[in-house]
C-alpha positions as MATLAB code, in Angstrom:
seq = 'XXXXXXXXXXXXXXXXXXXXXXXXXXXXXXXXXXXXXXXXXXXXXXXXXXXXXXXXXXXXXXXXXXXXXXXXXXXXXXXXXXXXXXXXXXXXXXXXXXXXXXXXXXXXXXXXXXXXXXXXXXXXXXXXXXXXXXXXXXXXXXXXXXXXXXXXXXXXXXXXXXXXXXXXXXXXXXXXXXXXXXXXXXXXXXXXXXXXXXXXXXXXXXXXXXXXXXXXXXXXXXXXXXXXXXXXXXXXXXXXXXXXXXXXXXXXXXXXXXXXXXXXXXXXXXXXXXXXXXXXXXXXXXXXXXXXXXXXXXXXXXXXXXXXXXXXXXXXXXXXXXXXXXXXXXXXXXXXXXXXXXXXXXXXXXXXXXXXXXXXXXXXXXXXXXXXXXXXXXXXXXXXXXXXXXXXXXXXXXXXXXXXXXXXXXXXXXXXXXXXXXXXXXXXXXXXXXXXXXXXXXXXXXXXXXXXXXXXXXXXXXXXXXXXXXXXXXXXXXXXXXXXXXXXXXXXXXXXXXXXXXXXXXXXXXXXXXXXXXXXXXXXXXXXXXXXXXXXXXXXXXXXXXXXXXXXXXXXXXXXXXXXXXXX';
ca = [
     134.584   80.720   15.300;
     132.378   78.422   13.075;
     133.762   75.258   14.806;
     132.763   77.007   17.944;
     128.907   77.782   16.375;
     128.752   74.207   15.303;
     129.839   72.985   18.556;
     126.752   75.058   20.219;
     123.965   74.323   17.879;
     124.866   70.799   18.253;
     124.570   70.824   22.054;
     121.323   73.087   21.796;
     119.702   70.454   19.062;
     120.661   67.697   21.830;
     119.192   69.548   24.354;
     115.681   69.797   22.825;
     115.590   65.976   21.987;
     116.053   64.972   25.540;
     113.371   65.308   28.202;
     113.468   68.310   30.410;
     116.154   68.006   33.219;
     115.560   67.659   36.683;
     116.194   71.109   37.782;
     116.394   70.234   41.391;
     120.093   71.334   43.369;
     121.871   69.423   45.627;
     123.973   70.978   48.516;
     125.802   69.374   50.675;
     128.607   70.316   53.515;
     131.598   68.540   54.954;
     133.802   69.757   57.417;
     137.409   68.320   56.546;
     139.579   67.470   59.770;
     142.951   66.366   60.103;
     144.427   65.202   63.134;
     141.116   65.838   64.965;
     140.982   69.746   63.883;
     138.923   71.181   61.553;
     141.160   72.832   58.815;
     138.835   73.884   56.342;
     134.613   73.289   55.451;
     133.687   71.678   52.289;
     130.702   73.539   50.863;
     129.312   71.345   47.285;
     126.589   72.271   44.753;
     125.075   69.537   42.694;
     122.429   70.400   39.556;
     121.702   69.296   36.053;
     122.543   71.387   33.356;
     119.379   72.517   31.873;
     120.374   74.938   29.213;
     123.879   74.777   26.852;
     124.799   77.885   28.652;
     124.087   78.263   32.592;
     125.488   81.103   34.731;
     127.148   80.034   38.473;
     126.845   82.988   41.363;
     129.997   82.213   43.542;
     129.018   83.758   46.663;
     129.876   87.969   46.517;
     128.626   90.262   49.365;
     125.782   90.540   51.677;
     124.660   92.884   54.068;
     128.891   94.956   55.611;
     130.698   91.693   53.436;
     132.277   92.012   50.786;
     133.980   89.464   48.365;
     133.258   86.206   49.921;
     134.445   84.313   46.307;
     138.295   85.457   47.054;
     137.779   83.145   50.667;
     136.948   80.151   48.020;
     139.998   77.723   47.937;
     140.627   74.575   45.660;
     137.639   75.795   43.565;
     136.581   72.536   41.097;
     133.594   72.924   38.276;
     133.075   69.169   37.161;
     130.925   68.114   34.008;
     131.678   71.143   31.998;
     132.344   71.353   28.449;
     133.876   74.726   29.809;
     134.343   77.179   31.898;
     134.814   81.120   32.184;
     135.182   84.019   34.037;
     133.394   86.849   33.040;
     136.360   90.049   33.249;
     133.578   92.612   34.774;
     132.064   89.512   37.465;
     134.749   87.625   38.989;
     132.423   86.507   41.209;
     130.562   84.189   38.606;
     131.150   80.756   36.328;
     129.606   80.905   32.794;
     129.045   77.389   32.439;
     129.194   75.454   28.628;
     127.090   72.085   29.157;
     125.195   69.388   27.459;
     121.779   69.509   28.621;
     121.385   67.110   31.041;
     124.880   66.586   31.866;
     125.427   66.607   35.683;
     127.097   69.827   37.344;
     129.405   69.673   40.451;
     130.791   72.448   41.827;
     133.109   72.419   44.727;
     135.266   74.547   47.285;
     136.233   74.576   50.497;
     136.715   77.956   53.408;
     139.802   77.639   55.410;
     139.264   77.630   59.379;
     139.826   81.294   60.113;
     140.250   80.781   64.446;
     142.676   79.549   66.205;
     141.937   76.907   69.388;
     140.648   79.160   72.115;
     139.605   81.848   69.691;
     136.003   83.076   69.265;
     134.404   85.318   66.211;
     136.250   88.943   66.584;
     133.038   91.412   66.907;
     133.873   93.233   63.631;
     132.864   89.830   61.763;
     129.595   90.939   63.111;
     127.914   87.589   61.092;
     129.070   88.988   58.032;
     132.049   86.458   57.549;
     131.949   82.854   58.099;
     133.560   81.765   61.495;
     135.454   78.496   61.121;
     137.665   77.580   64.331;
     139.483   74.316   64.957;
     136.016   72.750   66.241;
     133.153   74.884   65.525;
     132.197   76.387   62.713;
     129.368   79.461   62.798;
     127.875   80.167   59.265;
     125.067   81.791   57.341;
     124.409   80.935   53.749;
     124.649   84.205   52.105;
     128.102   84.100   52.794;
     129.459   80.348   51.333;
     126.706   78.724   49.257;
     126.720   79.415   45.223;
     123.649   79.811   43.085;
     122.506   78.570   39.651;
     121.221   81.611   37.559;
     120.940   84.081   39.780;
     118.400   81.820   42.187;
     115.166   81.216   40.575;
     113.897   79.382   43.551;
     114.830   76.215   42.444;
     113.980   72.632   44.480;
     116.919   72.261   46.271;
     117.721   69.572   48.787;
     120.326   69.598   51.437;
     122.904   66.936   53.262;
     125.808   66.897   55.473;
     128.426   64.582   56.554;
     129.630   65.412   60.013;
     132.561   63.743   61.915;
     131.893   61.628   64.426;
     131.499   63.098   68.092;
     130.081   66.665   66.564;
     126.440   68.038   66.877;
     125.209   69.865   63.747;
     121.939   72.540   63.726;
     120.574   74.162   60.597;
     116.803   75.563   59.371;
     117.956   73.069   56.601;
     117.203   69.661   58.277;
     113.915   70.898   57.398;
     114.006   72.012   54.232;
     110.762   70.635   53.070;
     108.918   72.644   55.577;
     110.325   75.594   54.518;
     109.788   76.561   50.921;
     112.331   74.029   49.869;
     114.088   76.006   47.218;
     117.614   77.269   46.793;
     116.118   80.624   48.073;
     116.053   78.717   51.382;
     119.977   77.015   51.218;
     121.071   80.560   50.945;
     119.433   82.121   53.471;
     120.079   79.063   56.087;
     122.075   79.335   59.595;
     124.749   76.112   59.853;
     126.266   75.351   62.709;
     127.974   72.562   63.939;
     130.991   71.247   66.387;
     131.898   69.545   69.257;
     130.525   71.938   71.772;
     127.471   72.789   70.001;
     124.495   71.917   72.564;
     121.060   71.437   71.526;
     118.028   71.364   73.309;
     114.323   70.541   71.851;
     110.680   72.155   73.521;
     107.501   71.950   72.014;
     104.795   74.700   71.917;
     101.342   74.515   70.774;
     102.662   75.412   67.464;
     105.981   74.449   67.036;
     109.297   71.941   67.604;
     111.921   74.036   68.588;
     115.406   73.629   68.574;
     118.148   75.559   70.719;
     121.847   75.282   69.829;
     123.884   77.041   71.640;
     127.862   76.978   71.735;
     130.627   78.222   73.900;
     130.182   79.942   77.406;
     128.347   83.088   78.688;
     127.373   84.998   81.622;
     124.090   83.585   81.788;
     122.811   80.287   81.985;
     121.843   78.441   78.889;
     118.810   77.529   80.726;
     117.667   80.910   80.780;
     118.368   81.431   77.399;
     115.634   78.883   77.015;
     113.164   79.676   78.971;
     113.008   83.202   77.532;
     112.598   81.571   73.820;
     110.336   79.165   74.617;
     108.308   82.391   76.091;
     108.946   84.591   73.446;
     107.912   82.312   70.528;
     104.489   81.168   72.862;
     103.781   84.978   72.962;
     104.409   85.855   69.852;
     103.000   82.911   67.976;
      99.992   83.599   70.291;
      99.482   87.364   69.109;
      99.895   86.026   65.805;
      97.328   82.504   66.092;
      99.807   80.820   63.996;
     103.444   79.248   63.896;
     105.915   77.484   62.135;
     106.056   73.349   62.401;
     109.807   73.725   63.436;
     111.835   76.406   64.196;
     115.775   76.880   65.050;
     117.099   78.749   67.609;
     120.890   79.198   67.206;
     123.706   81.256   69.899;
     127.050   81.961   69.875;
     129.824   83.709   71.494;
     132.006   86.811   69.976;
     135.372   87.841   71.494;
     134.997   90.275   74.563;
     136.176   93.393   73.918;
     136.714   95.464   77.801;
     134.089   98.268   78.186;
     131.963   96.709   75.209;
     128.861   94.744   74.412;
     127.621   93.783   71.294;
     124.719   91.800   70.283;
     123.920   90.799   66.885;
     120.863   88.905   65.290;
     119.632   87.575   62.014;
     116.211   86.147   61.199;
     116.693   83.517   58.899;
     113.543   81.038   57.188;
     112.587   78.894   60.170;
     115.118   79.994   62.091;
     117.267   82.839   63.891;
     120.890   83.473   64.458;
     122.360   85.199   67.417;
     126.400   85.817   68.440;
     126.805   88.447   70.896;
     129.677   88.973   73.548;
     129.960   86.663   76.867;
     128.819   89.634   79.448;
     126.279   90.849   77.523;
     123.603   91.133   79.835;
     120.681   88.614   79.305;
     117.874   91.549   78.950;
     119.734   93.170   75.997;
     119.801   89.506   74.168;
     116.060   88.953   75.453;
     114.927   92.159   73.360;
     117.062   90.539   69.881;
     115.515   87.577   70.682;
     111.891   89.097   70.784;
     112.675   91.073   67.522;
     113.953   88.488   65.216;
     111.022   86.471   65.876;
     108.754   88.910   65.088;
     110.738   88.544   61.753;
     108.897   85.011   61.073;
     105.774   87.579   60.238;
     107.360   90.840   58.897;
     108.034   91.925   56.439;
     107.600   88.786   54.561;
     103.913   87.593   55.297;
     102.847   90.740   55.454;
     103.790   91.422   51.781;
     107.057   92.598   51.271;
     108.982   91.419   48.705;
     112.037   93.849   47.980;
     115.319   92.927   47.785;
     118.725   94.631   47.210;
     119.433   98.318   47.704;
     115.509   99.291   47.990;
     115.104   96.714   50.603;
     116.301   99.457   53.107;
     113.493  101.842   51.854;
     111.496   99.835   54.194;
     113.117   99.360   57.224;
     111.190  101.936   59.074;
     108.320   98.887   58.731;
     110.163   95.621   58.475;
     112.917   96.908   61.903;
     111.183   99.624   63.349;
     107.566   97.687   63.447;
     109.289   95.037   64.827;
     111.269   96.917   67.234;
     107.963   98.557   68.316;
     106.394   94.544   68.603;
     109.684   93.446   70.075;
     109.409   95.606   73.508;
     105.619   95.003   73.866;
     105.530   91.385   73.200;
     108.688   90.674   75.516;
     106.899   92.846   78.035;
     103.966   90.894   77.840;
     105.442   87.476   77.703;
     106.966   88.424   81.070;
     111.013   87.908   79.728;
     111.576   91.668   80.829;
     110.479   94.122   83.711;
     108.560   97.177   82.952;
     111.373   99.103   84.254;
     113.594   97.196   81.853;
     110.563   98.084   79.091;
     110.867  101.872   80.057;
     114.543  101.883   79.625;
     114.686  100.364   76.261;
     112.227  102.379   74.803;
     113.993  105.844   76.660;
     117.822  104.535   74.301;
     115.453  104.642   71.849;
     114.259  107.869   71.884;
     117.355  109.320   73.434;
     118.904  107.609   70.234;
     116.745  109.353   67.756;
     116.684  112.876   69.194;
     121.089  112.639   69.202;
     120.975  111.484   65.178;
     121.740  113.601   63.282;
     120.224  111.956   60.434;
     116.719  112.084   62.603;
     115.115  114.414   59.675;
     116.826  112.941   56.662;
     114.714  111.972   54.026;
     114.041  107.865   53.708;
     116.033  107.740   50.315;
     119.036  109.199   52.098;
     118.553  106.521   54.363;
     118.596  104.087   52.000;
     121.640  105.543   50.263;
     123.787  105.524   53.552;
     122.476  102.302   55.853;
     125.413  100.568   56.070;
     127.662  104.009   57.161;
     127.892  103.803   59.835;
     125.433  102.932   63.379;
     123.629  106.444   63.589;
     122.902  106.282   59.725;
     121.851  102.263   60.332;
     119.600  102.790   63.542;
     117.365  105.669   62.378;
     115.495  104.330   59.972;
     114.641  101.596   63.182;
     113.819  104.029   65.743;
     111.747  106.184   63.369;
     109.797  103.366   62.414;
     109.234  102.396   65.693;
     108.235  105.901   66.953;
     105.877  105.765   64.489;
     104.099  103.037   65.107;
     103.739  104.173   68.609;
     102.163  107.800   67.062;
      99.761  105.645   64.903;
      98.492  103.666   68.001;
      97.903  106.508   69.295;
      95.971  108.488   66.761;
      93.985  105.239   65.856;
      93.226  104.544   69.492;
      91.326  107.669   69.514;
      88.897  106.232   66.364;
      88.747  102.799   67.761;
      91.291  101.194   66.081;
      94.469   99.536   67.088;
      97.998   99.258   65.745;
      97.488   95.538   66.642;
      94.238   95.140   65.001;
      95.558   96.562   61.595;
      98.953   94.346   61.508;
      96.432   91.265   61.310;
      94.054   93.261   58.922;
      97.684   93.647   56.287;
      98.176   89.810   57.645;
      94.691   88.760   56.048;
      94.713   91.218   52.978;
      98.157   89.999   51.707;
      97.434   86.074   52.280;
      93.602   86.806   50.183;
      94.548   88.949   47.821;
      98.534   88.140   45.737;
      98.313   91.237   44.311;
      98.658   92.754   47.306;
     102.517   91.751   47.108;
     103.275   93.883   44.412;
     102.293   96.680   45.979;
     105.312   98.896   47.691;
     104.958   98.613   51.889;
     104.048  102.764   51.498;
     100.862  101.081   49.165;
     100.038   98.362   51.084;
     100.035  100.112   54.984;
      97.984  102.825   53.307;
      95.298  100.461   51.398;
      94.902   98.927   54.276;
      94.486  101.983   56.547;
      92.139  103.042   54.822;
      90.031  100.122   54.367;
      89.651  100.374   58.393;
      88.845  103.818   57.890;
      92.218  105.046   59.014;
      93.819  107.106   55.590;
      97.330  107.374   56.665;
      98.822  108.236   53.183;
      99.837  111.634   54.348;
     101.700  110.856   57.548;
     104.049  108.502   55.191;
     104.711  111.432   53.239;
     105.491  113.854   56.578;
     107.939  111.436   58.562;
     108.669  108.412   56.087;
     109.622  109.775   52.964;
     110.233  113.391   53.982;
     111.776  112.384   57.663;
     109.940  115.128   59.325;
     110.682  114.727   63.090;
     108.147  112.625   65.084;
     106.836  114.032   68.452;
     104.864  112.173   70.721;
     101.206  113.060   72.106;
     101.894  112.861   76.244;
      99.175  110.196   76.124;
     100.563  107.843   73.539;
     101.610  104.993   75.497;
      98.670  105.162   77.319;
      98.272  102.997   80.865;
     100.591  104.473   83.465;
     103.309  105.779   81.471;
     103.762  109.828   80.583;
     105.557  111.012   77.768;
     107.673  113.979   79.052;
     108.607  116.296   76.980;
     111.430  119.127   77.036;
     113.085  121.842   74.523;
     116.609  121.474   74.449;
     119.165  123.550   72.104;
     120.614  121.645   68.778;
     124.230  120.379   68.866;
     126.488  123.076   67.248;
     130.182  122.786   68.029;
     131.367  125.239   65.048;
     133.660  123.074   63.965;
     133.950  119.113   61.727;
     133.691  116.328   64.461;
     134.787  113.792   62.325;
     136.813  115.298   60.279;
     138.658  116.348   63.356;
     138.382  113.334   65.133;
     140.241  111.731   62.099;
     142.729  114.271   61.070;
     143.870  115.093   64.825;
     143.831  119.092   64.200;
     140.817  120.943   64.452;
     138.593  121.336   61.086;
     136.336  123.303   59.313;
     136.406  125.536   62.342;
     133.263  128.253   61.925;
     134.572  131.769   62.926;
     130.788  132.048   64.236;
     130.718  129.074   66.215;
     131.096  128.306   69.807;
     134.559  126.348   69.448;
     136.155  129.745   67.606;
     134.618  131.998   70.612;
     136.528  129.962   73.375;
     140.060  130.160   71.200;
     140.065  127.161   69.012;
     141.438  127.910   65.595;
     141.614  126.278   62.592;
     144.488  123.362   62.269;
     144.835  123.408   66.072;
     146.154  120.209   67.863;
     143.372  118.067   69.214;
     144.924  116.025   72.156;
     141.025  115.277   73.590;
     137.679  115.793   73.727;
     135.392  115.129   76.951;
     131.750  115.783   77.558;
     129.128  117.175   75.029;
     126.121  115.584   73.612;
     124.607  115.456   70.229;
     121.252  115.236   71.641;
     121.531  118.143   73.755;
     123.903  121.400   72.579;
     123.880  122.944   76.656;
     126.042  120.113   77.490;
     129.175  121.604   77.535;
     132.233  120.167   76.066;
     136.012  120.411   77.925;
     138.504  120.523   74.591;
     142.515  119.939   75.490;
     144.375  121.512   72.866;
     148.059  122.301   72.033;
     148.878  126.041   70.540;
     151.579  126.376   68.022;
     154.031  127.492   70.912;
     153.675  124.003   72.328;
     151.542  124.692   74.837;
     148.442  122.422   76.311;
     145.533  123.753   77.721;
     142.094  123.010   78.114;
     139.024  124.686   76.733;
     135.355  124.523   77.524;
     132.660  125.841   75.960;
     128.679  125.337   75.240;
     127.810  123.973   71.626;
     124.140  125.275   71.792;
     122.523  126.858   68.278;
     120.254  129.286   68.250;
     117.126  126.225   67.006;
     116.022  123.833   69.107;
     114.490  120.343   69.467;
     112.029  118.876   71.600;
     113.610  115.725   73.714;
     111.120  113.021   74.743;
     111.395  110.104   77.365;
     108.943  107.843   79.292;
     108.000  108.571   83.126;
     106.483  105.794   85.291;
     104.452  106.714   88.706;
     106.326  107.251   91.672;
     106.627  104.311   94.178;
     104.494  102.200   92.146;
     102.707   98.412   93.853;
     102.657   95.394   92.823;
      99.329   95.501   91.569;
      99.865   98.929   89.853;
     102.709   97.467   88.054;
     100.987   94.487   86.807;
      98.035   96.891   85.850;
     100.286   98.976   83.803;
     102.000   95.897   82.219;
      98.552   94.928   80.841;
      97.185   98.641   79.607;
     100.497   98.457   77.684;
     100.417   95.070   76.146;
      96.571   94.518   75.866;
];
């Protein structure tokens, strides 16, 4: 043990005669091919030592991951004195160094497709996709960190084989923030089918890659970025110097579509399913650029857990900007406008998570899709309700985004402020207090209803009462188990014969928006016998349904009008 102490005082005593190391990090990627097919990537981190002792974050979960260091293969740590694995992290290097002394550490990610194959749509971006001659990547899930990430310098290379196209935010690292923060929150993409196309707009060079095939034309793809970002940029009077596009295909699954988007620093990153139709990618598209401005230059700061505490601003905001700004660029109809927002609302009056408070949504965001979309649609409902009561003061929901804009980029202590603290400063520095509607449907997760009115222009906001969902009995539970659960003596199910344990062969109709919708339950008695149920899962409360209403038979002119009242 006193060996060991010497050994450590004598690297610490070198460490302070030397000059402070460069503490910049290197990262670099190779894919390695044999026989012209991509077997595995090479992913390499590069940093001086600048303490004896310095801790290495292998990369660990993100977002529905989980365990990303056990995909690691041929793992090497060069330029150590030593090396260990902490028993409660296995996910991290303690590294024993001279100061100084150069760091290398190196692994590779097998290919995980076969030729022909494209991402399954469980990876869902949460799992690098590596095929035979693409791979489809985002940082969180490959690179490694030095101490946590203290937003190091950090540079970035690559070494691609000859014939392939590579795309990443990174190639412009410097115009990003340039740290490691940056590496690890990057999009990389690269192959021998990866296409990428370059537009300029009064702002901004912009880059499309785009790999694989899809129901729509690439070209249309493009044109709806291009108009997007020019919109949006335009609402905003600023933009970024570059900015990365990137789109690929997921498996097609019959019956199913599935898009999925992440905004990334200078960039976003799309996969979604071949047939997915063009509008439902438009709306992604609109949203994750909106992402360039929230949450983080409007202030927000938290990571981790907590980050979902704000969702209802950072996704439902942007979910609110993301219809009217894709409206108003002219990428979607107003019929296609009306529909989105009527999911929307249809999908918040079936949660049944619609009144949970925000720390329960916190606690369960990644449950499942009901748990994961409420916090959005609330958010979004309430920025429409805000509109609306500001309107009637003179104020806009537009005019107080750039107001939180200005206030955050004057004053740095705006940032650590929660998003609750800094909406409601700002609110009420327009004259607007708006402290205790946070309280009512943020934090509490009182039910929002809208004002007729609140869209304003053309478009009605019809209202009707409709009975809660009550089946009397566990739906999941059920679902899972394949007998009938937690069946309430009380409840509708038990009044039309369904007892508890009773065979479940299926289940058709019924709505969790709407208890009068009936439901039609086939069932098999304890004699064998299969028969079919139906009965009318309506409690004795009740919620008020909303959707949007358009004009009858409506011009040309009077849609154009309309598209302007709800956009200006």
């Amino acid at each position: 043990m006193r060996y060991l102490a010497a050994i450590m005082a004598g690297l610490l005593a070198a460490g302070q005669a030397q000059a402070a190391p460069d503490p910049t990090v290197h990262y670099s990627l190779k894919p390695l091919v044999t026989d012209g097919q991509m077997t595995a990537v090479e992913f390499e981190m590069r940093f001086n030592a600048t303490q004896a002792r310095t801790e290495v974050d292998l990369p660990d979960s993100w977002a529905r991951g989980r365990d990303y260091y056990k995909a690691l293969k041929n793992i090497e740590i060069i330029g150590a004195a030593a090396v260990s694995t902490p028993a409660d992290h296995p996910a991290q290097r303690i590294i024993t160094a001279v100061p100084g002394a150069q760091i290398t550490v190196r692994y590779h990610v097998d290919a995980n497709l076969k030729a022909g194959e494209e991402a399954p749509i469980a990876t869902d971006m949460n799992y690098p996709v590596i095929g035979p001659n693409r791979f489809y990547i985002l940082g969180e899930t490959v690179w490694p960190s030095v101490n946590g990430g203290n937003e190091l310098p950090a540079t970035f290379s690559t070494d691609m084989p000859a014939g392939w196209a590579f795309a990443s935010n990174l190639q412009n690292l410097a115009s990003l923030h340039g740290t490691d923060s940056d590496v690890i929150e990057s999009i990389l993409v690269g192959g021998t089918d990866v296409r990428i196309d370059t537009a300029e707009t009064p702002h901004t060079r912009l880059r499309i890659a785009s790999a694989g095939r899809f129901d729509f034309t690439l070209a249309d793809f493009s044109d709806r970025v291009q108009r997007i970002i020019a919109t949006e940029q335009a609402f905003w009077g600023d933009g970024q110097p570059n900015f990365l596009v990137t789109l690929a295909p997921m498996t097609s699954a019959p019956g199913h579509m599935s898009n999925h988007g992440e905004g990334r620093a200078g960039a976003f990153a799309m996969m979604t399913v071949p047939d997915t139709p063009l509008q439902i990618v438009t709306f992604s598209l609109s949203h994750e650029y909106f992402h360039s401005w929230n949450p983080g230059k409007l202030g927000q700061t938290e990571s981790g857990p907590d980050e979902a505490l704000n969702y209802w601003f950072s996704e439902g905001f942007t979910d609110y900007y993301g219809r009217k700004l894709a409206l108003k660029a002219g990428v979607v109809s107003l019929e296609q406008f009306i529909t989105e927002w009527n999911d929307a609302l249809e999908r918040y009056a079936r949660s049944p998570h619609r009144t949970a408070p925000n720390t329960e949504l916190r606690d369960h965001q990644w449950d499942d899709e009901a748990w994961h979309k409420t916090a959005y649609d609330r958010g979004a409902i309430l920025a429409v309700y805000l509109n609306a009561e500001w309107r009637s003061k003179g104020l806009t929901l537009d005019r107080f985004m750039h107001a939180l804009r200005d206030k955050v980029a004057a004053d740095p202590d705006m940032r650590a402020l929660s998003t609750e603290q800094r909406v409601a400063t700002v609110a009420a520095g327009l004259g607007v207090p708006v402290t205790s509607e946070l309280t009512r449907f943020v934090d509490n997760g009182e039910a929002l209803n809208l004002p007729e009115d609140a869209f304003g222009g053309c478009v009605r906001v019809a209202s009707d009462q409709v009975p809660d969902f009550a089946p009397g009995y566990d739906i999941e539970k059920t679902r899972a188990a394949g007998v009938y659960v937690g069946v309430d003596p009380d409840g509708a199910a038990y009044r039309a014969g369904i007892r508890e344990g009773m065979t479940r062969v299926d289940s058709q109709g019924g709505d969790r928006g709407d208890g009068s919708v009936p439901i039609h339950a086939t069932v098999r008695d304890s004699d064998g016998r299969v028969r079919t149920v139906t009965f009318v899962p309506a409690a004795k409360t009740s919620h008020l349904r909303q959707r949007l209403v358009l004009p009858d038979q409506m011009t040309a002119d009077q849609v154009k009008a309309c598209t302007a009242a709800l956009t200006g």
